[in-house]
PDB file of C-alpha atoms in Angstrom:
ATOM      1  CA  UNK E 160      38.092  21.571  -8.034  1.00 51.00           C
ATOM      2  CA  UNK E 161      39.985  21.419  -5.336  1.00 53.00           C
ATOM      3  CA  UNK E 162      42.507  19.203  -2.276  1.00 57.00           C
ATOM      4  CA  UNK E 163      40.473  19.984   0.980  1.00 56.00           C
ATOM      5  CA  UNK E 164      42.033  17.144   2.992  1.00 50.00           C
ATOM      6  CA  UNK E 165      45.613  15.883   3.078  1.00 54.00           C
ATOM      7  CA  UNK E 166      45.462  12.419   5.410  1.00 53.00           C
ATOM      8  CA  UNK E 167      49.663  10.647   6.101  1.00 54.00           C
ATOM      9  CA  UNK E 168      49.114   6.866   7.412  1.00 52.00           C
ATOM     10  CA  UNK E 169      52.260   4.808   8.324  1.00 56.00           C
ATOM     11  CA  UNK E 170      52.663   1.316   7.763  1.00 55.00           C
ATOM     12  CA  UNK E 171      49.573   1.259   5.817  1.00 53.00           C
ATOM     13  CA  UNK E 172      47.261  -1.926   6.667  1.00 54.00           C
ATOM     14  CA  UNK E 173      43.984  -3.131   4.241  1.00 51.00           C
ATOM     15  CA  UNK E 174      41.472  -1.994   6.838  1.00 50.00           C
ATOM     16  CA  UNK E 175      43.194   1.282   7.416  1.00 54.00           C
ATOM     17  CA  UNK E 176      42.284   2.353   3.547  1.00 51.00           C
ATOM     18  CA  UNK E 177      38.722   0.601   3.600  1.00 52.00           C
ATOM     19  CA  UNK E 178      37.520   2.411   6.547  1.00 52.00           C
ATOM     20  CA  UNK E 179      37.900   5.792   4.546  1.00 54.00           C
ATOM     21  CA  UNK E 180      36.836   6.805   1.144  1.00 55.00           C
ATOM     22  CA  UNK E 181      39.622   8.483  -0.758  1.00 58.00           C
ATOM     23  CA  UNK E 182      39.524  10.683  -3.899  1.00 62.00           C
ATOM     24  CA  UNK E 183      43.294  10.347  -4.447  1.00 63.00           C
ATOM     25  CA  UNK E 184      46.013   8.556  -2.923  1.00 62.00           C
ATOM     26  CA  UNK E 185      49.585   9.311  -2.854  1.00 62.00           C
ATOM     27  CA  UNK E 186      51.916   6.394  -2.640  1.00 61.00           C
ATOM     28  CA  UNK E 187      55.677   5.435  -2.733  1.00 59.00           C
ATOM     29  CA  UNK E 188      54.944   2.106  -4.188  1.00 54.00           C
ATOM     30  CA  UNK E 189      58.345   0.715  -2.632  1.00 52.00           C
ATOM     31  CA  UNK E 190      57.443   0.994   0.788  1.00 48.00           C
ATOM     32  CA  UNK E 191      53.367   0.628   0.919  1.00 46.00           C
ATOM     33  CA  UNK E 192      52.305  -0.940  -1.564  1.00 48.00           C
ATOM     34  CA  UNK E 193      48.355  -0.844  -2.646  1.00 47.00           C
ATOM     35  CA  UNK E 194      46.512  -3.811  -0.972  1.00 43.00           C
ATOM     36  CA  UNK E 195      44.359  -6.008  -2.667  1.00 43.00           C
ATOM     37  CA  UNK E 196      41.366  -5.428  -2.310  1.00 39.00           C
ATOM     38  CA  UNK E 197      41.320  -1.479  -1.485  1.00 37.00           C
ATOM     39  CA  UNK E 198      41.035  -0.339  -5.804  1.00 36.00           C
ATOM     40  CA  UNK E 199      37.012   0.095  -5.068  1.00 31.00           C
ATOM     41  CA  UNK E 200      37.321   2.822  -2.640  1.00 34.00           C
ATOM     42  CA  UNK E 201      40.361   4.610  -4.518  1.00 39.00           C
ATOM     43  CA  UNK E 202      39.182   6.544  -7.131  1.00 43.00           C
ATOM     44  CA  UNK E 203      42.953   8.302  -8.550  1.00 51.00           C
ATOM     45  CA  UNK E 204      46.209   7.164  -7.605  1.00 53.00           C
ATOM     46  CA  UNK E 205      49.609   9.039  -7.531  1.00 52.00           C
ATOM     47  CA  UNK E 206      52.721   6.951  -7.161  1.00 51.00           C
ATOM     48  CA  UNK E 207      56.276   7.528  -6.532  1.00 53.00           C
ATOM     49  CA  UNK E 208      59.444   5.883  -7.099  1.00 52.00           C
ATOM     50  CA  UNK E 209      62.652   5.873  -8.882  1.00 52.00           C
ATOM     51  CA  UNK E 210      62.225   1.953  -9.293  1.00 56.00           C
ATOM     52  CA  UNK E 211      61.650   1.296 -12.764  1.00 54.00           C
ATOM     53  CA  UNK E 212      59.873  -2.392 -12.062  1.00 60.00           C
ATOM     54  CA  UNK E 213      57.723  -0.014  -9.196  1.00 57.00           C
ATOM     55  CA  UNK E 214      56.546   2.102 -12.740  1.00 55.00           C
ATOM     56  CA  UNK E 215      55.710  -1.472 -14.173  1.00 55.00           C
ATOM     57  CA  UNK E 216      53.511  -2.293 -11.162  1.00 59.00           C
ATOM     58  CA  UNK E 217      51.723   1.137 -11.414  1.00 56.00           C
ATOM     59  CA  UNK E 218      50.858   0.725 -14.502  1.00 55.00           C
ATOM     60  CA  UNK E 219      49.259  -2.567 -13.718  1.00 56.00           C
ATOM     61  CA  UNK E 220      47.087  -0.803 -11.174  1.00 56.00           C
ATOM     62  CA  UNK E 221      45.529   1.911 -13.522  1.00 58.00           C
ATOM     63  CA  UNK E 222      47.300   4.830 -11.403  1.00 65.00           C
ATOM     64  CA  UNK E 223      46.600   8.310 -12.920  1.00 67.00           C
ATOM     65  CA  UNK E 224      49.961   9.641 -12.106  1.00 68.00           C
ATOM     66  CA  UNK E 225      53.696   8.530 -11.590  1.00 66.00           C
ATOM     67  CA  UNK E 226      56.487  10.453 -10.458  1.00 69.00           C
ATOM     68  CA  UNK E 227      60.117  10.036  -9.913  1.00 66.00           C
ATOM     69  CA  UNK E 228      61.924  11.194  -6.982  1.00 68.00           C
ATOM     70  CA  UNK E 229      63.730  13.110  -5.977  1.00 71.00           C
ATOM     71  CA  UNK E 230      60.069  15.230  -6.328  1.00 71.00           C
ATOM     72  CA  UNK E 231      59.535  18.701  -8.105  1.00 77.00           C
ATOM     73  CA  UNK E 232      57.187  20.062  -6.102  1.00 79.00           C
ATOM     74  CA  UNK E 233      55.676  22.157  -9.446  1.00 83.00           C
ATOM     75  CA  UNK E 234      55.102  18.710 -10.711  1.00 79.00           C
ATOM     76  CA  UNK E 235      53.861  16.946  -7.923  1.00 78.00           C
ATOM     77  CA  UNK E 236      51.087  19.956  -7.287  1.00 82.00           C
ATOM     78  CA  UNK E 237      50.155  20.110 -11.653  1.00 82.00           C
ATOM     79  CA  UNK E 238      49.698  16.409 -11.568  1.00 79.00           C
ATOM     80  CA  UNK E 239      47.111  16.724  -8.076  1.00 79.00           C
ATOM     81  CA  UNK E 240      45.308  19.556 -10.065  1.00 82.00           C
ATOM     82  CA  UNK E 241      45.390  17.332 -13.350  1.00 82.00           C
ATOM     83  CA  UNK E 242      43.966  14.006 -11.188  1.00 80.00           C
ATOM     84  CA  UNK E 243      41.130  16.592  -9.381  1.00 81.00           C
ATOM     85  CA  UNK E 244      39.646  18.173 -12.537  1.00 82.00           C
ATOM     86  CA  UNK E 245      39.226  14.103 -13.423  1.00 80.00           C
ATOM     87  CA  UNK E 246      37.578  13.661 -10.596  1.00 80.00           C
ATOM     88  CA  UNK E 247      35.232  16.691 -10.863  1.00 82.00           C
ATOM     89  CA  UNK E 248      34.684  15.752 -14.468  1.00 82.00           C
ATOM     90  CA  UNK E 249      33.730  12.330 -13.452  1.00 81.00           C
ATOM     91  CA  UNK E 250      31.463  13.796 -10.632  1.00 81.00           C
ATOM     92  CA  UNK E 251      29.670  15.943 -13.104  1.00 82.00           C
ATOM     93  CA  UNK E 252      29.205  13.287 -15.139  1.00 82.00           C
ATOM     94  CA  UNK E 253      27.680  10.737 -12.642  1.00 80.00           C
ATOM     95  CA  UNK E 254      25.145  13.398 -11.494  1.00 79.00           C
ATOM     96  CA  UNK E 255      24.384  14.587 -14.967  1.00 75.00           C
ATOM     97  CA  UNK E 256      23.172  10.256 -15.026  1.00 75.00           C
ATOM     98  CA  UNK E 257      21.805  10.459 -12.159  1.00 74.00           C
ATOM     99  CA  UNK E 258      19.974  13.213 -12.860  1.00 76.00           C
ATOM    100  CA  UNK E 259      18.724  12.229 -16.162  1.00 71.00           C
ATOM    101  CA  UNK E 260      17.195   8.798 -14.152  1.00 69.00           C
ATOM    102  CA  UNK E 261      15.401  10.299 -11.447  1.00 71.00           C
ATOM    103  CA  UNK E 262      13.627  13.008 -14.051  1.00 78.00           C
ATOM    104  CA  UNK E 263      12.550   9.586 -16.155  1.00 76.00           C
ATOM    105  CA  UNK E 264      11.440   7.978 -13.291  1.00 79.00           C
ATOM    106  CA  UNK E 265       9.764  11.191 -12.035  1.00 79.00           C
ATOM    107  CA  UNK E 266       8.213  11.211 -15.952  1.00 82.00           C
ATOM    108  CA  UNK E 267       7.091   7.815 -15.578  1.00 84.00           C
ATOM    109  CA  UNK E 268       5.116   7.927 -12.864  1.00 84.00           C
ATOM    110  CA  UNK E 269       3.501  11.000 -14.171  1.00 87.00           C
ATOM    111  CA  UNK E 270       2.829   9.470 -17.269  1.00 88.00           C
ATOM    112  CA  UNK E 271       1.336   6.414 -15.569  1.00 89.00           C
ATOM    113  CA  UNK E 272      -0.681   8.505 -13.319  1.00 90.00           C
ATOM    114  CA  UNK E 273      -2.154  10.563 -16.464  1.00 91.00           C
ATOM    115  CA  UNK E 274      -3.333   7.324 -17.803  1.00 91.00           C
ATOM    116  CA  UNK E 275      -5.289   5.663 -14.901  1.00 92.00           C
ATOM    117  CA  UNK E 276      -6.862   9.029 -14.517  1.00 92.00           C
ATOM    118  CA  UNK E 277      -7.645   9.095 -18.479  1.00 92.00           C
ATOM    119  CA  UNK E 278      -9.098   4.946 -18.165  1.00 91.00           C
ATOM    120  CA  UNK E 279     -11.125   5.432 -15.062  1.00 91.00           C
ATOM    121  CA  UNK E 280     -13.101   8.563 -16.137  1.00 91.00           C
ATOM    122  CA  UNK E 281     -13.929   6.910 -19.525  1.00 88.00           C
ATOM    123  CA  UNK E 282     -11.650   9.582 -21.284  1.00 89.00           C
ATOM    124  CA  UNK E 283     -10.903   7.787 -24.908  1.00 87.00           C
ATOM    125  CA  UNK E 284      -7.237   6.288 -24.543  1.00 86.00           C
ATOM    126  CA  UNK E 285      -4.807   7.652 -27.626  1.00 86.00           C
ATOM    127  CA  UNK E 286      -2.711   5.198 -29.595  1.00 84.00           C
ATOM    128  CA  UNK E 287       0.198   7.144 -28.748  1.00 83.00           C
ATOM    129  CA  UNK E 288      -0.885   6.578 -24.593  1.00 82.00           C
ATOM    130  CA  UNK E 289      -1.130   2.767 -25.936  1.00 81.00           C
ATOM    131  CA  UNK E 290       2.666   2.811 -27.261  1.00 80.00           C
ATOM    132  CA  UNK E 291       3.600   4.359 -23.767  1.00 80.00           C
ATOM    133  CA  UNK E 292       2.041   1.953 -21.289  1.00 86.00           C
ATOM    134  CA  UNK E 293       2.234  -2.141 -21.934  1.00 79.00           C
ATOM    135  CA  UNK E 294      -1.354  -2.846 -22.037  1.00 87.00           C
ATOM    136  CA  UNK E 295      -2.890  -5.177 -24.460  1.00 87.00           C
ATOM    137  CA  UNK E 296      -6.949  -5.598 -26.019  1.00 85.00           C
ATOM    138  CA  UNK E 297      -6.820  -9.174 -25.593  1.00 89.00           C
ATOM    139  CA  UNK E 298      -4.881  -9.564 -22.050  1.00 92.00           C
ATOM    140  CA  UNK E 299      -6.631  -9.862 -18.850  1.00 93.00           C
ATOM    141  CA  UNK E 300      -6.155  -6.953 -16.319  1.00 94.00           C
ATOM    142  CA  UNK E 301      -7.186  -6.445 -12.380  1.00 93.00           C
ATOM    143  CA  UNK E 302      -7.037  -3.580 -10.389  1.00 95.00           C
ATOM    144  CA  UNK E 303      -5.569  -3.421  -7.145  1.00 95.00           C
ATOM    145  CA  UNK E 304      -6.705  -0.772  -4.485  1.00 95.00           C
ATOM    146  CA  UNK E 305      -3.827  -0.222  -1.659  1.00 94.00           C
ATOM    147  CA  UNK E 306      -5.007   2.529   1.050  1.00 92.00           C
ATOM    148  CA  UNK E 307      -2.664   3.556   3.453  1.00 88.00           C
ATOM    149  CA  UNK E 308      -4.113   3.666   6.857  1.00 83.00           C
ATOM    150  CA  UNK E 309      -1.777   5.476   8.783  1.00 79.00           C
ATOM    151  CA  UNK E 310       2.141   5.729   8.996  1.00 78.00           C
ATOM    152  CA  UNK E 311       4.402   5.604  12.127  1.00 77.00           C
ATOM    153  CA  UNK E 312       5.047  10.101  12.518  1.00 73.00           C
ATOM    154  CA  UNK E 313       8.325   9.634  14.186  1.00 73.00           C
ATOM    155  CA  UNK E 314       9.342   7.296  10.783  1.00 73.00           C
ATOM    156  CA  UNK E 315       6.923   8.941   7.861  1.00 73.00           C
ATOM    157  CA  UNK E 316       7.081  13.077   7.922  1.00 67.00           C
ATOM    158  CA  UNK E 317       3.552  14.049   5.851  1.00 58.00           C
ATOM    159  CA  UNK E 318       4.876  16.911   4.313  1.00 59.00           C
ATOM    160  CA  UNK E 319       7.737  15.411   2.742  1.00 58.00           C
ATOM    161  CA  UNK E 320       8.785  11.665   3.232  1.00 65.00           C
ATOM    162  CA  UNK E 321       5.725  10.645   1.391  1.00 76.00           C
ATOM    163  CA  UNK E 322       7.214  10.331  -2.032  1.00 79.00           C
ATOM    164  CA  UNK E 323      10.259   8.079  -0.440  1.00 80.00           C
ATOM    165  CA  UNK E 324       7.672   5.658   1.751  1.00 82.00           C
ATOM    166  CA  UNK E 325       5.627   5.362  -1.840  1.00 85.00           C
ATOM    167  CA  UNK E 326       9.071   4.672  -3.314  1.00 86.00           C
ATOM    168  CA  UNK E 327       9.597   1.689  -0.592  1.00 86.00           C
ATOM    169  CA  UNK E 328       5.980   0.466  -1.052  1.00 88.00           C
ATOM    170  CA  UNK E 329       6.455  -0.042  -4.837  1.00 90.00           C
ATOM    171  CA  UNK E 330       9.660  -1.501  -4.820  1.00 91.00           C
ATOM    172  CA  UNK E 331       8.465  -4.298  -1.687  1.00 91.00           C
ATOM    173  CA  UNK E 332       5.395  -4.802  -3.956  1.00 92.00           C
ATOM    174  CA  UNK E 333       6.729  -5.445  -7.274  1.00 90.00           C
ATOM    175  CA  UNK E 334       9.097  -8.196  -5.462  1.00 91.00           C
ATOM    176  CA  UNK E 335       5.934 -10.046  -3.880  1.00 92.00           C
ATOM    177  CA  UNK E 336       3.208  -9.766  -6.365  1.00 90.00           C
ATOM    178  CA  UNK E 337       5.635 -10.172  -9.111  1.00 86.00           C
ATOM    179  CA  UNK E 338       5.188 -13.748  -8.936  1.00 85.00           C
ATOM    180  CA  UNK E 339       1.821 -13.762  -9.338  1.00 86.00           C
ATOM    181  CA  UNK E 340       0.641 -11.431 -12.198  1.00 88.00           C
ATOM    182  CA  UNK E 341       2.072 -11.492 -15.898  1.00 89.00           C
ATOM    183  CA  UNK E 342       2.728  -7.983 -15.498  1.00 89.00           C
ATOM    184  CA  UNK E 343       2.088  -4.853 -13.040  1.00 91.00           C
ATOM    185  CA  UNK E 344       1.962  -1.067 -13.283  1.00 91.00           C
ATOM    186  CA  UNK E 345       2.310   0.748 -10.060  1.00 92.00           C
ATOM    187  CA  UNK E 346      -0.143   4.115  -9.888  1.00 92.00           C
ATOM    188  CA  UNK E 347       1.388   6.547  -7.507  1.00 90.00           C
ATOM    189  CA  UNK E 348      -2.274   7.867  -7.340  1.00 90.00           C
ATOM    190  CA  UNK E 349      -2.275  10.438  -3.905  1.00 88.00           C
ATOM    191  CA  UNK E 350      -0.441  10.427  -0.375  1.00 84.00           C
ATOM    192  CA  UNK E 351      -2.617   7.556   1.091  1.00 87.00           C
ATOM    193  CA  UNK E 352      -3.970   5.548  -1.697  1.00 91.00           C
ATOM    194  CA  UNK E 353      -2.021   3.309  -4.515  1.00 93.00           C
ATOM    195  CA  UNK E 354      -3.357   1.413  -7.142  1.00 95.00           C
ATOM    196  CA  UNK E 355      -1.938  -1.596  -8.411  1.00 94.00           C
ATOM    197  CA  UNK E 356      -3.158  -3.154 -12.096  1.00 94.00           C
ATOM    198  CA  UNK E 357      -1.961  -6.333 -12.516  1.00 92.00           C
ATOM    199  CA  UNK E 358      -2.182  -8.246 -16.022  1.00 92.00           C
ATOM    200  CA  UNK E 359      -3.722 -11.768 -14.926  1.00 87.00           C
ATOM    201  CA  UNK E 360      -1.127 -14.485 -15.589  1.00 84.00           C
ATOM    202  CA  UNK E 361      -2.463 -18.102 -16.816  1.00 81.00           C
ATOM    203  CA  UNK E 362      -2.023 -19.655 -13.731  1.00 84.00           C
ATOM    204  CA  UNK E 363      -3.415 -16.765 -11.929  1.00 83.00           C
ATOM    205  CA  UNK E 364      -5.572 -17.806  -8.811  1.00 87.00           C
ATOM    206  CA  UNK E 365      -7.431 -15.830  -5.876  1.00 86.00           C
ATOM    207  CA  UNK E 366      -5.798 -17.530  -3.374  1.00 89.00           C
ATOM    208  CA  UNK E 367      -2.260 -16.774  -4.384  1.00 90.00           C
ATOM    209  CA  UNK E 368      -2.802 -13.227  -4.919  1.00 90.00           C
ATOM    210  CA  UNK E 369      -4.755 -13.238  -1.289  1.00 90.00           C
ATOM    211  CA  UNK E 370      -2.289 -14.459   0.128  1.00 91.00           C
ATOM    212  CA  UNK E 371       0.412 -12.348  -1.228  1.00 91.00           C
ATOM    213  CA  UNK E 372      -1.527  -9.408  -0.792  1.00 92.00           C
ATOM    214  CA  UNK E 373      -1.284 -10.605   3.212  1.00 92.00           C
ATOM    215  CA  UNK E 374       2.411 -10.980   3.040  1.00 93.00           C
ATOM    216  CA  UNK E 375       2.319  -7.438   1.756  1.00 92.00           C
ATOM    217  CA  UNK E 376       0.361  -5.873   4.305  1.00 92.00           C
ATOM    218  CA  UNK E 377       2.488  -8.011   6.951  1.00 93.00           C
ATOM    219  CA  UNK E 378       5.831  -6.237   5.396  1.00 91.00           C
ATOM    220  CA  UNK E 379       4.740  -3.272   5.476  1.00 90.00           C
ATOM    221  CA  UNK E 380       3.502  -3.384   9.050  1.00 89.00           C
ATOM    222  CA  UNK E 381       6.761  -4.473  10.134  1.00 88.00           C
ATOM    223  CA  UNK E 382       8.852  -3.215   7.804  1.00 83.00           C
ATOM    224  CA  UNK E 383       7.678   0.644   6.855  1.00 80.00           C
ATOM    225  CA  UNK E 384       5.723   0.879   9.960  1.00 85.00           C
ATOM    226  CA  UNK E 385       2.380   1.464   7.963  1.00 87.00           C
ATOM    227  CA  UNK E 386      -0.722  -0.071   8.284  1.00 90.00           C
ATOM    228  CA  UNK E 387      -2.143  -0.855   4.629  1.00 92.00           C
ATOM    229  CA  UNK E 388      -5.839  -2.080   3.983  1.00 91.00           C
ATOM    230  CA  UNK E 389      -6.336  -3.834   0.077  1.00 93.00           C
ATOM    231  CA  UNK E 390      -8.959  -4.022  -2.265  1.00 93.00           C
ATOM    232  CA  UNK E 391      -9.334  -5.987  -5.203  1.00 93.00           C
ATOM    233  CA  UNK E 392     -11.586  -6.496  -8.209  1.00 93.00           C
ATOM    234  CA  UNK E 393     -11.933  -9.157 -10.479  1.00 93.00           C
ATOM    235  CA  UNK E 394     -10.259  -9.800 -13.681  1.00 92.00           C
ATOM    236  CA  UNK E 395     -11.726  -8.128 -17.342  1.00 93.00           C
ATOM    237  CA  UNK E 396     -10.236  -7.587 -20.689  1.00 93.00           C
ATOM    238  CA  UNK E 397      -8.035  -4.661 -22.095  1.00 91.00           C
ATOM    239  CA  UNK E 398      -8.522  -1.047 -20.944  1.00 91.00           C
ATOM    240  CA  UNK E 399     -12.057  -1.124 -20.110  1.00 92.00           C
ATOM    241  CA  UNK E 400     -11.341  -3.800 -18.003  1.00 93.00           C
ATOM    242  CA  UNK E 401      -8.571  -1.889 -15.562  1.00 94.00           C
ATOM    243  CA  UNK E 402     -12.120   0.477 -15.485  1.00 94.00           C
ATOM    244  CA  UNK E 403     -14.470  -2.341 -14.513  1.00 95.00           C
ATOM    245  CA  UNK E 404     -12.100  -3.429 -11.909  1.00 95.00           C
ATOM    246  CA  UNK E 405     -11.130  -0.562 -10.484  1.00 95.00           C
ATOM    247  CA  UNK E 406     -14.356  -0.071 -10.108  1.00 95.00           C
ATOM    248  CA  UNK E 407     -14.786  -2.758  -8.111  1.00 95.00           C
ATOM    249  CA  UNK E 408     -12.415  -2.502  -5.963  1.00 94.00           C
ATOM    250  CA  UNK E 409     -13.908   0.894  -4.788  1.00 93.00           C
ATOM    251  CA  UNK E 410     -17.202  -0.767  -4.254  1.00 94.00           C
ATOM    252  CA  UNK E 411     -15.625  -2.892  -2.079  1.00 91.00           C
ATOM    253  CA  UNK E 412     -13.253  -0.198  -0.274  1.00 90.00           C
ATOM    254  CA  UNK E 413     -16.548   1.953   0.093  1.00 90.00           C
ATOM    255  CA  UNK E 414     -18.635  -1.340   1.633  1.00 88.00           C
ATOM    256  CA  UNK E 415     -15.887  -2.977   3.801  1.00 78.00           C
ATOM    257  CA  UNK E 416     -17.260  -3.503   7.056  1.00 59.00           C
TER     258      UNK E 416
END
């Protein structure tokens, strides 16, 4: 790691530190004290002063290095390296997490995928693809059909922004069907068709989902800039029943007017 920008502000005011993002901050906590406030965007701090209570104070703000003047420069420059390898430490770590979440997610969806393929060509479903994905014998399922019409080309680039708009499109539809199903698996299925299967709550009507399938196609509209056209079959039991429905909702798609 590495210093690659040294920044000197005077008479230091709150909104002078929250319009930047610092890695470290250098401070003589006698004359500029750290704001209230300002901790979130200051990762490291480095204080200095000769004023024992000023040490107390430090302390009490989690700083990551104190030093007493007069400074020794040799000091003052192993105590910078010390706070950077933190930093790059921490930064390793955070995209070692992140990295680990977008392969699971990337995993789920595959996984998912595999599955709705597997149940809609009548391919016998493991135990093990049982454990994986929440669906149970006795529950009522529906399948969804979501076919993307067209997207706005100055918004939506085909060869690439298509995973991030299906990204959107799942996250806008689990918030507004939510409400309305028991539970729902989102089917990343190509570049212009989704499929949505829905467990069928108790209450489940129709209407609501009709109308919340209308909402959907209204946020997306505005929203993503995306015109969306559903389909919907009817309710049926366990995993043949996602099959039966799906199947409907194709017969449907393929006779809409």
């Amino acid at each position: 790691g590495g210093i690659n920008m040294k920044v000197e502000l005077e008479n230091v005011k709150p909104m002078d530190i929250e319009k930047r993002s610092f890695e470290i901050i250098t401070e003589e906590l006698g004359d500029t004290p750290l704001v209230p406030g300002t901790e979130l965007v200051v990762k490291r701090c480095i204080h200095t002063s000769a004023d024992f209570d000023y040490a107390k104070k430090a302390i009490s703000l989690q700083v990551r290095g104190y030093l007493l003047k007069p400074l020794d420069h040799r000091e003052l420059m192993e105590t910078l390296q010390k706070v950077s390898d933190e930093i790059d430490q921490e930064n390793s770590r955070n995209s070692y997490v992140n990295n680990y979440f977008q392969f699971r997610d990337l995993y789920t969806r595959q996984m998912q995928l595999n599955f709705f393929q597997k149940v809609i060509s009548g391919t016998t479903i493991s135990p093990d693809d049982l454990e994986k994905i929440p669906i149970h014998k006795t529950s009522d399922y529906l399948t969804i059909l979501m076919e993307i019409h067209n997207a706005n080309p100055e918004i939506w680039d085909e060869k690439g922004d298509f995973s991030l708009l299906h990204t959107i499109l799942e996250n806008i539809c689990r918030e507004i069907l939510q409400p309305v199903c028991k539970e729902l698996i989102y089917i990343d299925y190509s570049q212009m068709r989704q499929y949505i299967i829905m467990e069928k709550s108790s209450d489940f009507s129709f209407t609501d989902l009709e109308q919340s399938c209308l909402r959907l196609a209204g946020i997306y509209d505005n929203i993503a800039q995306i015109s969306t056209f559903f389909c919907c079959g009817t309710p049926h039991e366990g995993v043949e029943g996602i099959r039966y429905s799906y199947e409907e909702a194709l017969s449907v798609f393929h006779n809409r007017t």
